[in-house]
Amino acid sequence: QVQLVESGGGSVQPGGSLRISCAVFGNIGSRYWLAWFRQAPGKEREGVAAINSGGSTSYADSVKGRFTVSQDNAKSTFPLQMNSLKPDDTAMYYCAAALSYPYYVSPGLRGVHYDYWGQGTQVTVSS
């Protein structure tokens, strides 16, 4: 069984930075995608950033150049560094893991392919 636990959310002023992290508990194997999604009140969930077991990354257009996803060597955490934050970045942020997708699928930022989800951490950008 895999468990994901987010941490590091909070409030920040526009233009500021915040680093949130996801702790991964359990064996995720050697073929996986790890991703961050967010959902603001009244809006649909959207994929923000993802990284796979080969180190490839994928970003939503709205965060390219501002957000960076990474993974530590022990595969135990994957943080999301968020810079130049905007009020539109305000949302609940969730980490997720895709472990059992078909070989012909590349989950990327598509939530339907993700098997495990964290409980979320709130990020608020406001002056």
mmCIF file of N, CA and C in Angstrom:
data_model
loop_
_atom_site.group_PDB
_atom_site.id
_atom_site.type_symbol
_atom_site.label_atom_id
_atom_site.label_comp_id
_atom_site.label_asym_id
_atom_site.label_seq_id
_atom_site.Cartn_x
_atom_site.Cartn_y
_atom_site.Cartn_z
ATOM 1 N N GLN A 1 0.843 -1.183 0.000
ATOM 2 C CA GLN A 1 0.000 0.000 0.000
ATOM 3 C C GLN A 1 0.882 1.238 0.000
ATOM 4 N N VAL A 2 0.494 2.224 -0.778
ATOM 5 C CA VAL A 2 1.237 3.475 -0.879
ATOM 6 C C VAL A 2 0.431 4.582 -0.230
ATOM 7 N N GLN A 3 1.112 5.427 0.515
ATOM 8 C CA GLN A 3 0.472 6.568 1.150
ATOM 9 C C GLN A 3 1.258 7.818 0.810
ATOM 10 N N LEU A 4 0.542 8.905 0.534
ATOM 11 C CA LEU A 4 1.162 10.178 0.197
ATOM 12 C C LEU A 4 0.706 11.228 1.196
ATOM 13 N N VAL A 5 1.657 12.017 1.687
ATOM 14 C CA VAL A 5 1.341 13.038 2.680
ATOM 15 C C VAL A 5 1.993 14.355 2.274
ATOM 16 N N GLU A 6 1.152 15.377 2.034
ATOM 17 C CA GLU A 6 1.656 16.691 1.646
ATOM 18 C C GLU A 6 2.014 17.520 2.877
ATOM 19 N N SER A 7 2.927 18.473 2.668
ATOM 20 C CA SER A 7 3.285 19.418 3.728
ATOM 21 C C SER A 7 3.804 20.692 3.092
ATOM 22 N N GLY A 8 3.846 21.761 3.885
ATOM 23 C CA GLY A 8 4.483 22.990 3.446
ATOM 24 C C GLY A 8 3.575 24.063 2.905
ATOM 25 N N GLY A 9 2.282 23.831 2.879
ATOM 26 C CA GLY A 9 1.378 24.873 2.387
ATOM 27 C C GLY A 9 1.324 26.060 3.331
ATOM 28 N N GLY A 10 0.703 27.137 2.856
ATOM 29 C CA GLY A 10 0.584 28.327 3.681
ATOM 30 C C GLY A 10 0.170 29.520 2.860
ATOM 31 N N SER A 11 0.378 30.687 3.440
ATOM 32 C CA SER A 11 0.011 31.941 2.781
ATOM 33 C C SER A 11 1.259 32.701 2.372
ATOM 34 N N VAL A 12 1.190 33.335 1.215
ATOM 35 C CA VAL A 12 2.322 34.091 0.702
ATOM 36 C C VAL A 12 1.789 35.258 -0.112
ATOM 37 N N GLN A 13 2.567 36.318 -0.192
ATOM 38 C CA GLN A 13 2.162 37.480 -0.979
ATOM 39 C C GLN A 13 2.448 37.243 -2.458
ATOM 40 N N PRO A 14 1.732 37.919 -3.332
ATOM 41 C CA PRO A 14 2.011 37.804 -4.768
ATOM 42 C C PRO A 14 3.477 38.113 -5.056
ATOM 43 N N GLY A 15 4.055 37.312 -5.935
ATOM 44 C CA GLY A 15 5.467 37.461 -6.256
ATOM 45 C C GLY A 15 6.383 36.654 -5.358
ATOM 46 N N GLY A 16 5.841 36.097 -4.308
ATOM 47 C CA GLY A 16 6.649 35.326 -3.369
ATOM 48 C C GLY A 16 6.845 33.889 -3.801
ATOM 49 N N SER A 17 7.531 33.136 -2.953
ATOM 50 C CA SER A 17 7.841 31.732 -3.234
ATOM 51 C C SER A 17 7.368 30.850 -2.099
ATOM 52 N N LEU A 18 7.108 29.596 -2.456
ATOM 53 C CA LEU A 18 6.696 28.608 -1.469
ATOM 54 C C LEU A 18 7.140 27.242 -1.967
ATOM 55 N N ARG A 19 7.529 26.396 -1.052
ATOM 56 C CA ARG A 19 7.937 25.032 -1.409
ATOM 57 C C ARG A 19 7.046 24.060 -0.660
ATOM 58 N N ILE A 20 6.309 23.260 -1.400
ATOM 59 C CA ILE A 20 5.495 22.219 -0.781
ATOM 60 C C ILE A 20 6.111 20.871 -1.134
ATOM 61 N N SER A 21 5.866 19.896 -0.287
ATOM 62 C CA SER A 21 6.499 18.598 -0.497
ATOM 63 C C SER A 21 5.502 17.476 -0.278
ATOM 64 N N CYS A 22 5.806 16.337 -0.862
ATOM 65 C CA CYS A 22 4.970 15.159 -0.709
ATOM 66 C C CYS A 22 5.856 14.009 -0.240
ATOM 67 N N ALA A 23 5.536 13.469 0.913
ATOM 68 C CA ALA A 23 6.258 12.299 1.426
ATOM 69 C C ALA A 23 5.584 11.035 0.909
ATOM 70 N N VAL A 24 6.377 10.140 0.377
ATOM 71 C CA VAL A 24 5.871 8.899 -0.201
ATOM 72 C C VAL A 24 6.197 7.739 0.726
ATOM 73 N N PHE A 25 5.170 7.038 1.170
ATOM 74 C CA PHE A 25 5.343 5.878 2.041
ATOM 75 C C PHE A 25 4.915 4.628 1.293
ATOM 76 N N GLY A 26 5.758 3.600 1.331
ATOM 77 C CA GLY A 26 5.461 2.368 0.612
ATOM 78 C C GLY A 26 6.324 2.245 -0.629
ATOM 79 N N ASN A 27 6.211 1.115 -1.281
ATOM 80 C CA ASN A 27 7.028 0.814 -2.453
ATOM 81 C C ASN A 27 6.311 1.237 -3.733
ATOM 82 N N ILE A 28 6.884 2.194 -4.442
ATOM 83 C CA ILE A 28 6.260 2.661 -5.683
ATOM 84 C C ILE A 28 6.852 1.988 -6.911
ATOM 85 N N GLY A 29 7.806 1.100 -6.708
ATOM 86 C CA GLY A 29 8.364 0.365 -7.823
ATOM 87 C C GLY A 29 9.293 1.199 -8.672
ATOM 88 N N SER A 30 9.573 0.717 -9.883
ATOM 89 C CA SER A 30 10.541 1.373 -10.754
ATOM 90 C C SER A 30 9.923 2.054 -11.955
ATOM 91 N N ARG A 31 8.624 1.960 -12.098
ATOM 92 C CA ARG A 31 7.934 2.601 -13.218
ATOM 93 C C ARG A 31 6.736 3.374 -12.665
ATOM 94 N N TYR A 32 6.816 4.696 -12.678
ATOM 95 C CA TYR A 32 5.773 5.489 -12.037
ATOM 96 C C TYR A 32 5.795 6.929 -12.544
ATOM 97 N N TRP A 33 4.731 7.617 -12.273
ATOM 98 C CA TRP A 33 4.616 9.074 -12.416
ATOM 99 C C TRP A 33 4.179 9.610 -11.061
ATOM 100 N N LEU A 34 4.759 10.723 -10.659
ATOM 101 C CA LEU A 34 4.363 11.452 -9.469
ATOM 102 C C LEU A 34 3.950 12.854 -9.907
ATOM 103 N N ALA A 35 2.847 13.336 -9.395
ATOM 104 C CA ALA A 35 2.344 14.611 -9.902
ATOM 105 C C ALA A 35 1.711 15.462 -8.809
ATOM 106 N N TRP A 36 1.609 16.736 -9.120
ATOM 107 C CA TRP A 36 0.880 17.699 -8.301
ATOM 108 C C TRP A 36 -0.326 18.190 -9.082
ATOM 109 N N PHE A 37 -1.462 18.174 -8.403
ATOM 110 C CA PHE A 37 -2.694 18.722 -8.950
ATOM 111 C C PHE A 37 -3.180 19.807 -8.002
ATOM 112 N N ARG A 38 -4.076 20.659 -8.491
ATOM 113 C CA ARG A 38 -4.659 21.672 -7.619
ATOM 114 C C ARG A 38 -6.118 21.878 -7.969
ATOM 115 N N GLN A 39 -6.838 22.333 -6.981
ATOM 116 C CA GLN A 39 -8.254 22.639 -7.202
ATOM 117 C C GLN A 39 -8.631 23.845 -6.370
ATOM 118 N N ALA A 40 -9.120 24.859 -7.073
ATOM 119 C CA ALA A 40 -9.593 26.066 -6.416
ATOM 120 C C ALA A 40 -11.113 25.971 -6.256
ATOM 121 N N PRO A 41 -11.696 26.699 -5.296
ATOM 122 C CA PRO A 41 -13.153 26.648 -5.103
ATOM 123 C C PRO A 41 -13.899 26.995 -6.379
ATOM 124 N N GLY A 42 -14.847 26.148 -6.748
ATOM 125 C CA GLY A 42 -15.655 26.408 -7.926
ATOM 126 C C GLY A 42 -14.991 26.080 -9.249
ATOM 127 N N LYS A 43 -13.782 25.534 -9.201
ATOM 128 C CA LYS A 43 -13.062 25.204 -10.431
ATOM 129 C C LYS A 43 -12.752 23.712 -10.480
ATOM 130 N N GLU A 44 -12.493 23.232 -11.687
ATOM 131 C CA GLU A 44 -12.125 21.833 -11.843
ATOM 132 C C GLU A 44 -10.683 21.608 -11.399
ATOM 133 N N ARG A 45 -10.417 20.372 -11.035
ATOM 134 C CA ARG A 45 -9.045 20.014 -10.698
ATOM 135 C C ARG A 45 -8.167 20.112 -11.950
ATOM 136 N N GLU A 46 -6.944 20.588 -11.780
ATOM 137 C CA GLU A 46 -6.033 20.673 -12.910
ATOM 138 C C GLU A 46 -4.664 20.136 -12.524
ATOM 139 N N GLY A 47 -4.021 19.517 -13.489
ATOM 140 C CA GLY A 47 -2.657 19.049 -13.289
ATOM 141 C C GLY A 47 -1.699 20.216 -13.350
ATOM 142 N N VAL A 48 -0.735 20.242 -12.453
ATOM 143 C CA VAL A 48 0.201 21.348 -12.356
ATOM 144 C C VAL A 48 1.588 20.946 -12.843
ATOM 145 N N ALA A 49 2.110 19.854 -12.279
ATOM 146 C CA ALA A 49 3.465 19.422 -12.616
ATOM 147 C C ALA A 49 3.589 17.940 -12.320
ATOM 148 N N ALA A 50 4.413 17.264 -13.098
ATOM 149 C CA ALA A 50 4.598 15.825 -12.909
ATOM 150 C C ALA A 50 6.023 15.434 -13.255
ATOM 151 N N ILE A 51 6.463 14.337 -12.644
ATOM 152 C CA ILE A 51 7.786 13.792 -12.924
ATOM 153 C C ILE A 51 7.669 12.280 -12.974
ATOM 154 N N ASN A 52 8.409 11.644 -13.890
ATOM 155 C CA ASN A 52 8.299 10.198 -13.965
ATOM 156 C C ASN A 52 9.577 9.508 -13.490
ATOM 157 N N SER A 53 9.547 8.193 -13.505
ATOM 158 C CA SER A 53 10.663 7.410 -12.978
ATOM 159 C C SER A 53 11.951 7.613 -13.763
ATOM 160 N N GLY A 54 11.817 8.114 -14.994
ATOM 161 C CA GLY A 54 12.999 8.402 -15.796
ATOM 162 C C GLY A 54 13.512 9.816 -15.636
ATOM 163 N N GLY A 55 12.809 10.601 -14.835
ATOM 164 C CA GLY A 55 13.223 11.976 -14.604
ATOM 165 C C GLY A 55 12.596 12.997 -15.539
ATOM 166 N N SER A 56 11.758 12.561 -16.477
ATOM 167 C CA SER A 56 11.083 13.510 -17.365
ATOM 168 C C SER A 56 10.004 14.260 -16.593
ATOM 169 N N THR A 57 9.823 15.507 -16.973
ATOM 170 C CA THR A 57 8.845 16.348 -16.287
ATOM 171 C C THR A 57 7.821 16.899 -17.265
ATOM 172 N N SER A 58 6.675 17.298 -16.695
ATOM 173 C CA SER A 58 5.620 17.902 -17.486
ATOM 174 C C SER A 58 4.996 19.005 -16.647
ATOM 175 N N TYR A 59 4.689 20.136 -17.286
ATOM 176 C CA TYR A 59 4.133 21.279 -16.567
ATOM 177 C C TYR A 59 2.921 21.837 -17.303
ATOM 178 N N ALA A 60 1.982 22.335 -16.527
ATOM 179 C CA ALA A 60 0.884 23.090 -17.124
ATOM 180 C C ALA A 60 1.437 24.400 -17.668
ATOM 181 N N ASP A 61 0.853 24.891 -18.751
ATOM 182 C CA ASP A 61 1.325 26.137 -19.352
ATOM 183 C C ASP A 61 1.295 27.291 -18.347
ATOM 184 N N SER A 62 0.328 27.263 -17.460
ATOM 185 C CA SER A 62 0.143 28.372 -16.521
ATOM 186 C C SER A 62 1.260 28.468 -15.480
ATOM 187 N N VAL A 63 2.058 27.398 -15.330
ATOM 188 C CA VAL A 63 3.106 27.427 -14.309
ATOM 189 C C VAL A 63 4.504 27.250 -14.880
ATOM 190 N N LYS A 64 4.615 27.043 -16.184
ATOM 191 C CA LYS A 64 5.933 26.855 -16.790
ATOM 192 C C LYS A 64 6.835 28.049 -16.511
ATOM 193 N N GLY A 65 8.062 27.747 -16.118
ATOM 194 C CA GLY A 65 9.017 28.801 -15.818
ATOM 195 C C GLY A 65 8.918 29.337 -14.406
ATOM 196 N N ARG A 66 7.863 28.950 -13.688
ATOM 197 C CA ARG A 66 7.681 29.431 -12.306
ATOM 198 C C ARG A 66 7.756 28.280 -11.300
ATOM 199 N N PHE A 67 7.252 27.115 -11.683
ATOM 200 C CA PHE A 67 7.214 25.957 -10.775
ATOM 201 C C PHE A 67 8.234 24.919 -11.228
ATOM 202 N N THR A 68 8.812 24.231 -10.258
ATOM 203 C CA THR A 68 9.743 23.157 -10.554
ATOM 204 C C THR A 68 9.432 21.948 -9.671
ATOM 205 N N VAL A 69 9.229 20.798 -10.314
ATOM 206 C CA VAL A 69 8.991 19.557 -9.577
ATOM 207 C C VAL A 69 10.272 18.740 -9.591
ATOM 208 N N SER A 70 10.546 18.052 -8.509
ATOM 209 C CA SER A 70 11.751 17.230 -8.421
ATOM 210 C C SER A 70 11.480 16.028 -7.534
ATOM 211 N N GLN A 71 12.486 15.175 -7.417
ATOM 212 C CA GLN A 71 12.350 13.994 -6.575
ATOM 213 C C GLN A 71 13.697 13.720 -5.923
ATOM 214 N N ASP A 72 13.686 13.380 -4.649
ATOM 215 C CA ASP A 72 14.960 13.089 -4.010
ATOM 216 C C ASP A 72 15.439 11.693 -4.436
ATOM 217 N N ASN A 73 16.726 11.446 -4.252
ATOM 218 C CA ASN A 73 17.333 10.206 -4.735
ATOM 219 C C ASN A 73 16.738 8.964 -4.087
ATOM 220 N N ALA A 74 16.264 9.090 -2.893
ATOM 221 C CA ALA A 74 15.695 7.937 -2.192
ATOM 222 C C ALA A 74 14.237 7.692 -2.575
ATOM 223 N N LYS A 75 13.710 8.537 -3.458
ATOM 224 C CA LYS A 75 12.316 8.436 -3.919
ATOM 225 C C LYS A 75 11.334 8.562 -2.764
ATOM 226 N N SER A 76 11.760 9.203 -1.668
ATOM 227 C CA SER A 76 10.870 9.288 -0.526
ATOM 228 C C SER A 76 10.071 10.581 -0.467
ATOM 229 N N THR A 77 10.524 11.602 -1.184
ATOM 230 C CA THR A 77 9.773 12.851 -1.241
ATOM 231 C C THR A 77 9.876 13.447 -2.639
ATOM 232 N N PHE A 78 8.852 14.191 -3.033
ATOM 233 C CA PHE A 78 8.973 14.983 -4.253
ATOM 234 C C PHE A 78 8.357 16.352 -4.011
ATOM 235 N N PRO A 79 9.221 17.350 -3.961
ATOM 236 C CA PRO A 79 8.778 18.704 -3.674
ATOM 237 C C PRO A 79 8.354 19.475 -4.931
ATOM 238 N N LEU A 80 7.592 20.505 -4.706
ATOM 239 C CA LEU A 80 7.204 21.428 -5.757
ATOM 240 C C LEU A 80 7.643 22.823 -5.316
ATOM 241 N N GLN A 81 8.623 23.373 -6.006
ATOM 242 C CA GLN A 81 9.090 24.724 -5.737
ATOM 243 C C GLN A 81 8.263 25.689 -6.571
ATOM 244 N N MET A 82 7.627 26.639 -5.904
ATOM 245 C CA MET A 82 6.750 27.580 -6.593
ATOM 246 C C MET A 82 7.290 28.995 -6.419
ATOM 247 N N ASN A 83 7.638 29.625 -7.513
ATOM 248 C CA ASN A 83 8.156 30.993 -7.498
ATOM 249 C C ASN A 83 7.211 31.931 -8.228
ATOM 250 N N SER A 84 7.408 33.218 -8.019
ATOM 251 C CA SER A 84 6.589 34.241 -8.699
ATOM 252 C C SER A 84 5.107 33.911 -8.591
ATOM 253 N N LEU A 85 4.682 33.608 -7.395
ATOM 254 C CA LEU A 85 3.302 33.175 -7.190
ATOM 255 C C LEU A 85 2.314 34.291 -7.476
ATOM 256 N N LYS A 86 1.149 33.882 -7.994
ATOM 257 C CA LYS A 86 0.088 34.801 -8.352
ATOM 258 C C LYS A 86 -1.172 34.440 -7.564
ATOM 259 N N PRO A 87 -2.089 35.373 -7.403
ATOM 260 C CA PRO A 87 -3.357 35.045 -6.726
ATOM 261 C C PRO A 87 -4.079 33.859 -7.376
ATOM 262 N N ASP A 88 -3.952 33.716 -8.694
ATOM 263 C CA ASP A 88 -4.589 32.590 -9.391
ATOM 264 C C ASP A 88 -3.996 31.238 -9.010
ATOM 265 N N ASP A 89 -2.864 31.232 -8.331
ATOM 266 C CA ASP A 89 -2.281 29.968 -7.884
ATOM 267 C C ASP A 89 -2.923 29.474 -6.584
ATOM 268 N N THR A 90 -3.774 30.288 -6.001
ATOM 269 C CA THR A 90 -4.459 29.895 -4.767
ATOM 270 C C THR A 90 -5.330 28.673 -5.008
ATOM 271 N N ALA A 91 -5.102 27.630 -4.222
ATOM 272 C CA ALA A 91 -5.847 26.381 -4.400
ATOM 273 C C ALA A 91 -5.414 25.374 -3.340
ATOM 274 N N MET A 92 -6.159 24.273 -3.272
ATOM 275 C CA MET A 92 -5.694 23.115 -2.515
ATOM 276 C C MET A 92 -4.820 22.304 -3.460
ATOM 277 N N TYR A 93 -3.624 21.985 -3.013
ATOM 278 C CA TYR A 93 -2.679 21.237 -3.832
ATOM 279 C C TYR A 93 -2.606 19.791 -3.332
ATOM 280 N N TYR A 94 -2.710 18.872 -4.289
ATOM 281 C CA TYR A 94 -2.688 17.446 -3.979
ATOM 282 C C TYR A 94 -1.534 16.767 -4.715
ATOM 283 N N CYS A 95 -0.840 15.846 -4.044
ATOM 284 C CA CYS A 95 0.122 15.032 -4.763
ATOM 285 C C CYS A 95 -0.516 13.681 -5.077
ATOM 286 N N ALA A 96 -0.027 13.059 -6.114
ATOM 287 C CA ALA A 96 -0.614 11.806 -6.569
ATOM 288 C C ALA A 96 0.448 10.927 -7.213
ATOM 289 N N ALA A 97 0.177 9.622 -7.221
ATOM 290 C CA ALA A 97 1.108 8.661 -7.817
ATOM 291 C C ALA A 97 0.354 7.751 -8.782
ATOM 292 N N ALA A 98 0.944 7.566 -9.948
ATOM 293 C CA ALA A 98 0.416 6.630 -10.948
ATOM 294 C C ALA A 98 1.376 5.451 -11.013
ATOM 295 N N LEU A 99 0.883 4.257 -10.677
ATOM 296 C CA LEU A 99 1.759 3.088 -10.601
ATOM 297 C C LEU A 99 1.329 1.949 -11.528
ATOM 298 N N SER A 100 0.070 1.915 -11.937
ATOM 299 C CA SER A 100 -0.435 0.736 -12.645
ATOM 300 C C SER A 100 -1.040 1.080 -14.002
ATOM 301 N N TYR A 101 -0.486 2.042 -14.685
ATOM 302 C CA TYR A 101 -1.027 2.437 -15.982
ATOM 303 C C TYR A 101 -0.520 1.513 -17.079
ATOM 304 N N PRO A 102 -1.282 1.359 -18.162
ATOM 305 C CA PRO A 102 -0.845 0.498 -19.269
ATOM 306 C C PRO A 102 0.443 1.008 -19.892
ATOM 307 N N TYR A 103 1.175 0.111 -20.526
ATOM 308 C CA TYR A 103 2.472 0.470 -21.084
ATOM 309 C C TYR A 103 2.370 1.552 -22.159
ATOM 310 N N TYR A 104 1.201 1.637 -22.819
ATOM 311 C CA TYR A 104 1.033 2.592 -23.921
ATOM 312 C C TYR A 104 0.512 3.949 -23.448
ATOM 313 N N VAL A 105 0.356 4.119 -22.145
ATOM 314 C CA VAL A 105 -0.152 5.370 -21.580
ATOM 315 C C VAL A 105 0.977 6.131 -20.885
ATOM 316 N N SER A 106 0.995 7.439 -21.069
ATOM 317 C CA SER A 106 1.907 8.311 -20.332
ATOM 318 C C SER A 106 1.049 9.251 -19.498
ATOM 319 N N PRO A 107 0.877 8.974 -18.215
ATOM 320 C CA PRO A 107 -0.098 9.711 -17.404
ATOM 321 C C PRO A 107 0.068 11.224 -17.406
ATOM 322 N N GLY A 108 1.301 11.709 -17.307
ATOM 323 C CA GLY A 108 1.521 13.147 -17.314
ATOM 324 C C GLY A 108 0.644 13.873 -16.326
ATOM 325 N N LEU A 109 -0.172 14.810 -16.825
ATOM 326 C CA LEU A 109 -1.012 15.641 -15.975
ATOM 327 C C LEU A 109 -2.483 15.212 -15.993
ATOM 328 N N ARG A 110 -2.731 14.002 -16.451
ATOM 329 C CA ARG A 110 -4.110 13.511 -16.528
ATOM 330 C C ARG A 110 -4.445 12.718 -15.267
ATOM 331 N N GLY A 111 -5.275 13.276 -14.445
ATOM 332 C CA GLY A 111 -5.586 12.698 -13.152
ATOM 333 C C GLY A 111 -6.223 11.331 -13.192
ATOM 334 N N VAL A 112 -6.902 11.012 -14.264
ATOM 335 C CA VAL A 112 -7.614 9.743 -14.348
ATOM 336 C C VAL A 112 -6.665 8.549 -14.230
ATOM 337 N N HIS A 113 -5.399 8.731 -14.531
ATOM 338 C CA HIS A 113 -4.441 7.626 -14.507
ATOM 339 C C HIS A 113 -3.761 7.461 -13.148
ATOM 340 N N TYR A 114 -4.074 8.321 -12.205
ATOM 341 C CA TYR A 114 -3.386 8.286 -10.915
ATOM 342 C C TYR A 114 -4.150 7.436 -9.907
ATOM 343 N N ASP A 115 -3.383 6.554 -9.220
ATOM 344 C CA ASP A 115 -3.994 5.571 -8.322
ATOM 345 C C ASP A 115 -4.070 6.021 -6.870
ATOM 346 N N TYR A 116 -3.102 6.807 -6.436
ATOM 347 C CA TYR A 116 -3.000 7.192 -5.031
ATOM 348 C C TYR A 116 -2.939 8.707 -4.919
ATOM 349 N N TRP A 117 -3.617 9.213 -3.904
ATOM 350 C CA TRP A 117 -3.733 10.659 -3.706
ATOM 351 C C TRP A 117 -3.485 11.006 -2.244
ATOM 352 N N GLY A 118 -2.870 12.179 -2.045
ATOM 353 C CA GLY A 118 -2.736 12.707 -0.708
ATOM 354 C C GLY A 118 -3.984 13.456 -0.283
ATOM 355 N N GLN A 119 -3.952 13.998 0.923
ATOM 356 C CA GLN A 119 -5.109 14.712 1.485
ATOM 357 C C GLN A 119 -5.135 16.177 1.097
ATOM 358 N N GLY A 120 -4.021 16.701 0.636
ATOM 359 C CA GLY A 120 -3.986 18.072 0.168
ATOM 360 C C GLY A 120 -3.362 19.047 1.156
ATOM 361 N N THR A 121 -2.805 20.115 0.618
ATOM 362 C CA THR A 121 -2.266 21.209 1.426
ATOM 363 C C THR A 121 -2.673 22.518 0.771
ATOM 364 N N GLN A 122 -3.128 23.459 1.580
ATOM 365 C CA GLN A 122 -3.674 24.719 1.057
ATOM 366 C C GLN A 122 -2.552 25.715 0.762
ATOM 367 N N VAL A 123 -2.624 26.321 -0.401
ATOM 368 C CA VAL A 123 -1.727 27.412 -0.779
ATOM 369 C C VAL A 123 -2.585 28.634 -1.073
ATOM 370 N N THR A 124 -2.294 29.729 -0.395
ATOM 371 C CA THR A 124 -3.044 30.969 -0.569
ATOM 372 C C THR A 124 -2.082 32.084 -0.936
ATOM 373 N N VAL A 125 -2.361 32.742 -2.051
ATOM 374 C CA VAL A 125 -1.536 33.855 -2.515
ATOM 375 C C VAL A 125 -2.386 35.110 -2.451
ATOM 376 N N SER A 126 -2.033 35.999 -1.553
ATOM 377 C CA SER A 126 -2.865 37.180 -1.340
ATOM 378 C C SER A 126 -2.037 38.270 -0.687
ATOM 379 N N SER A 127 -2.388 39.508 -1.035
ATOM 380 C CA SER A 127 -1.719 40.633 -0.401
ATOM 381 C C SER A 127 -2.500 41.116 0.823
#
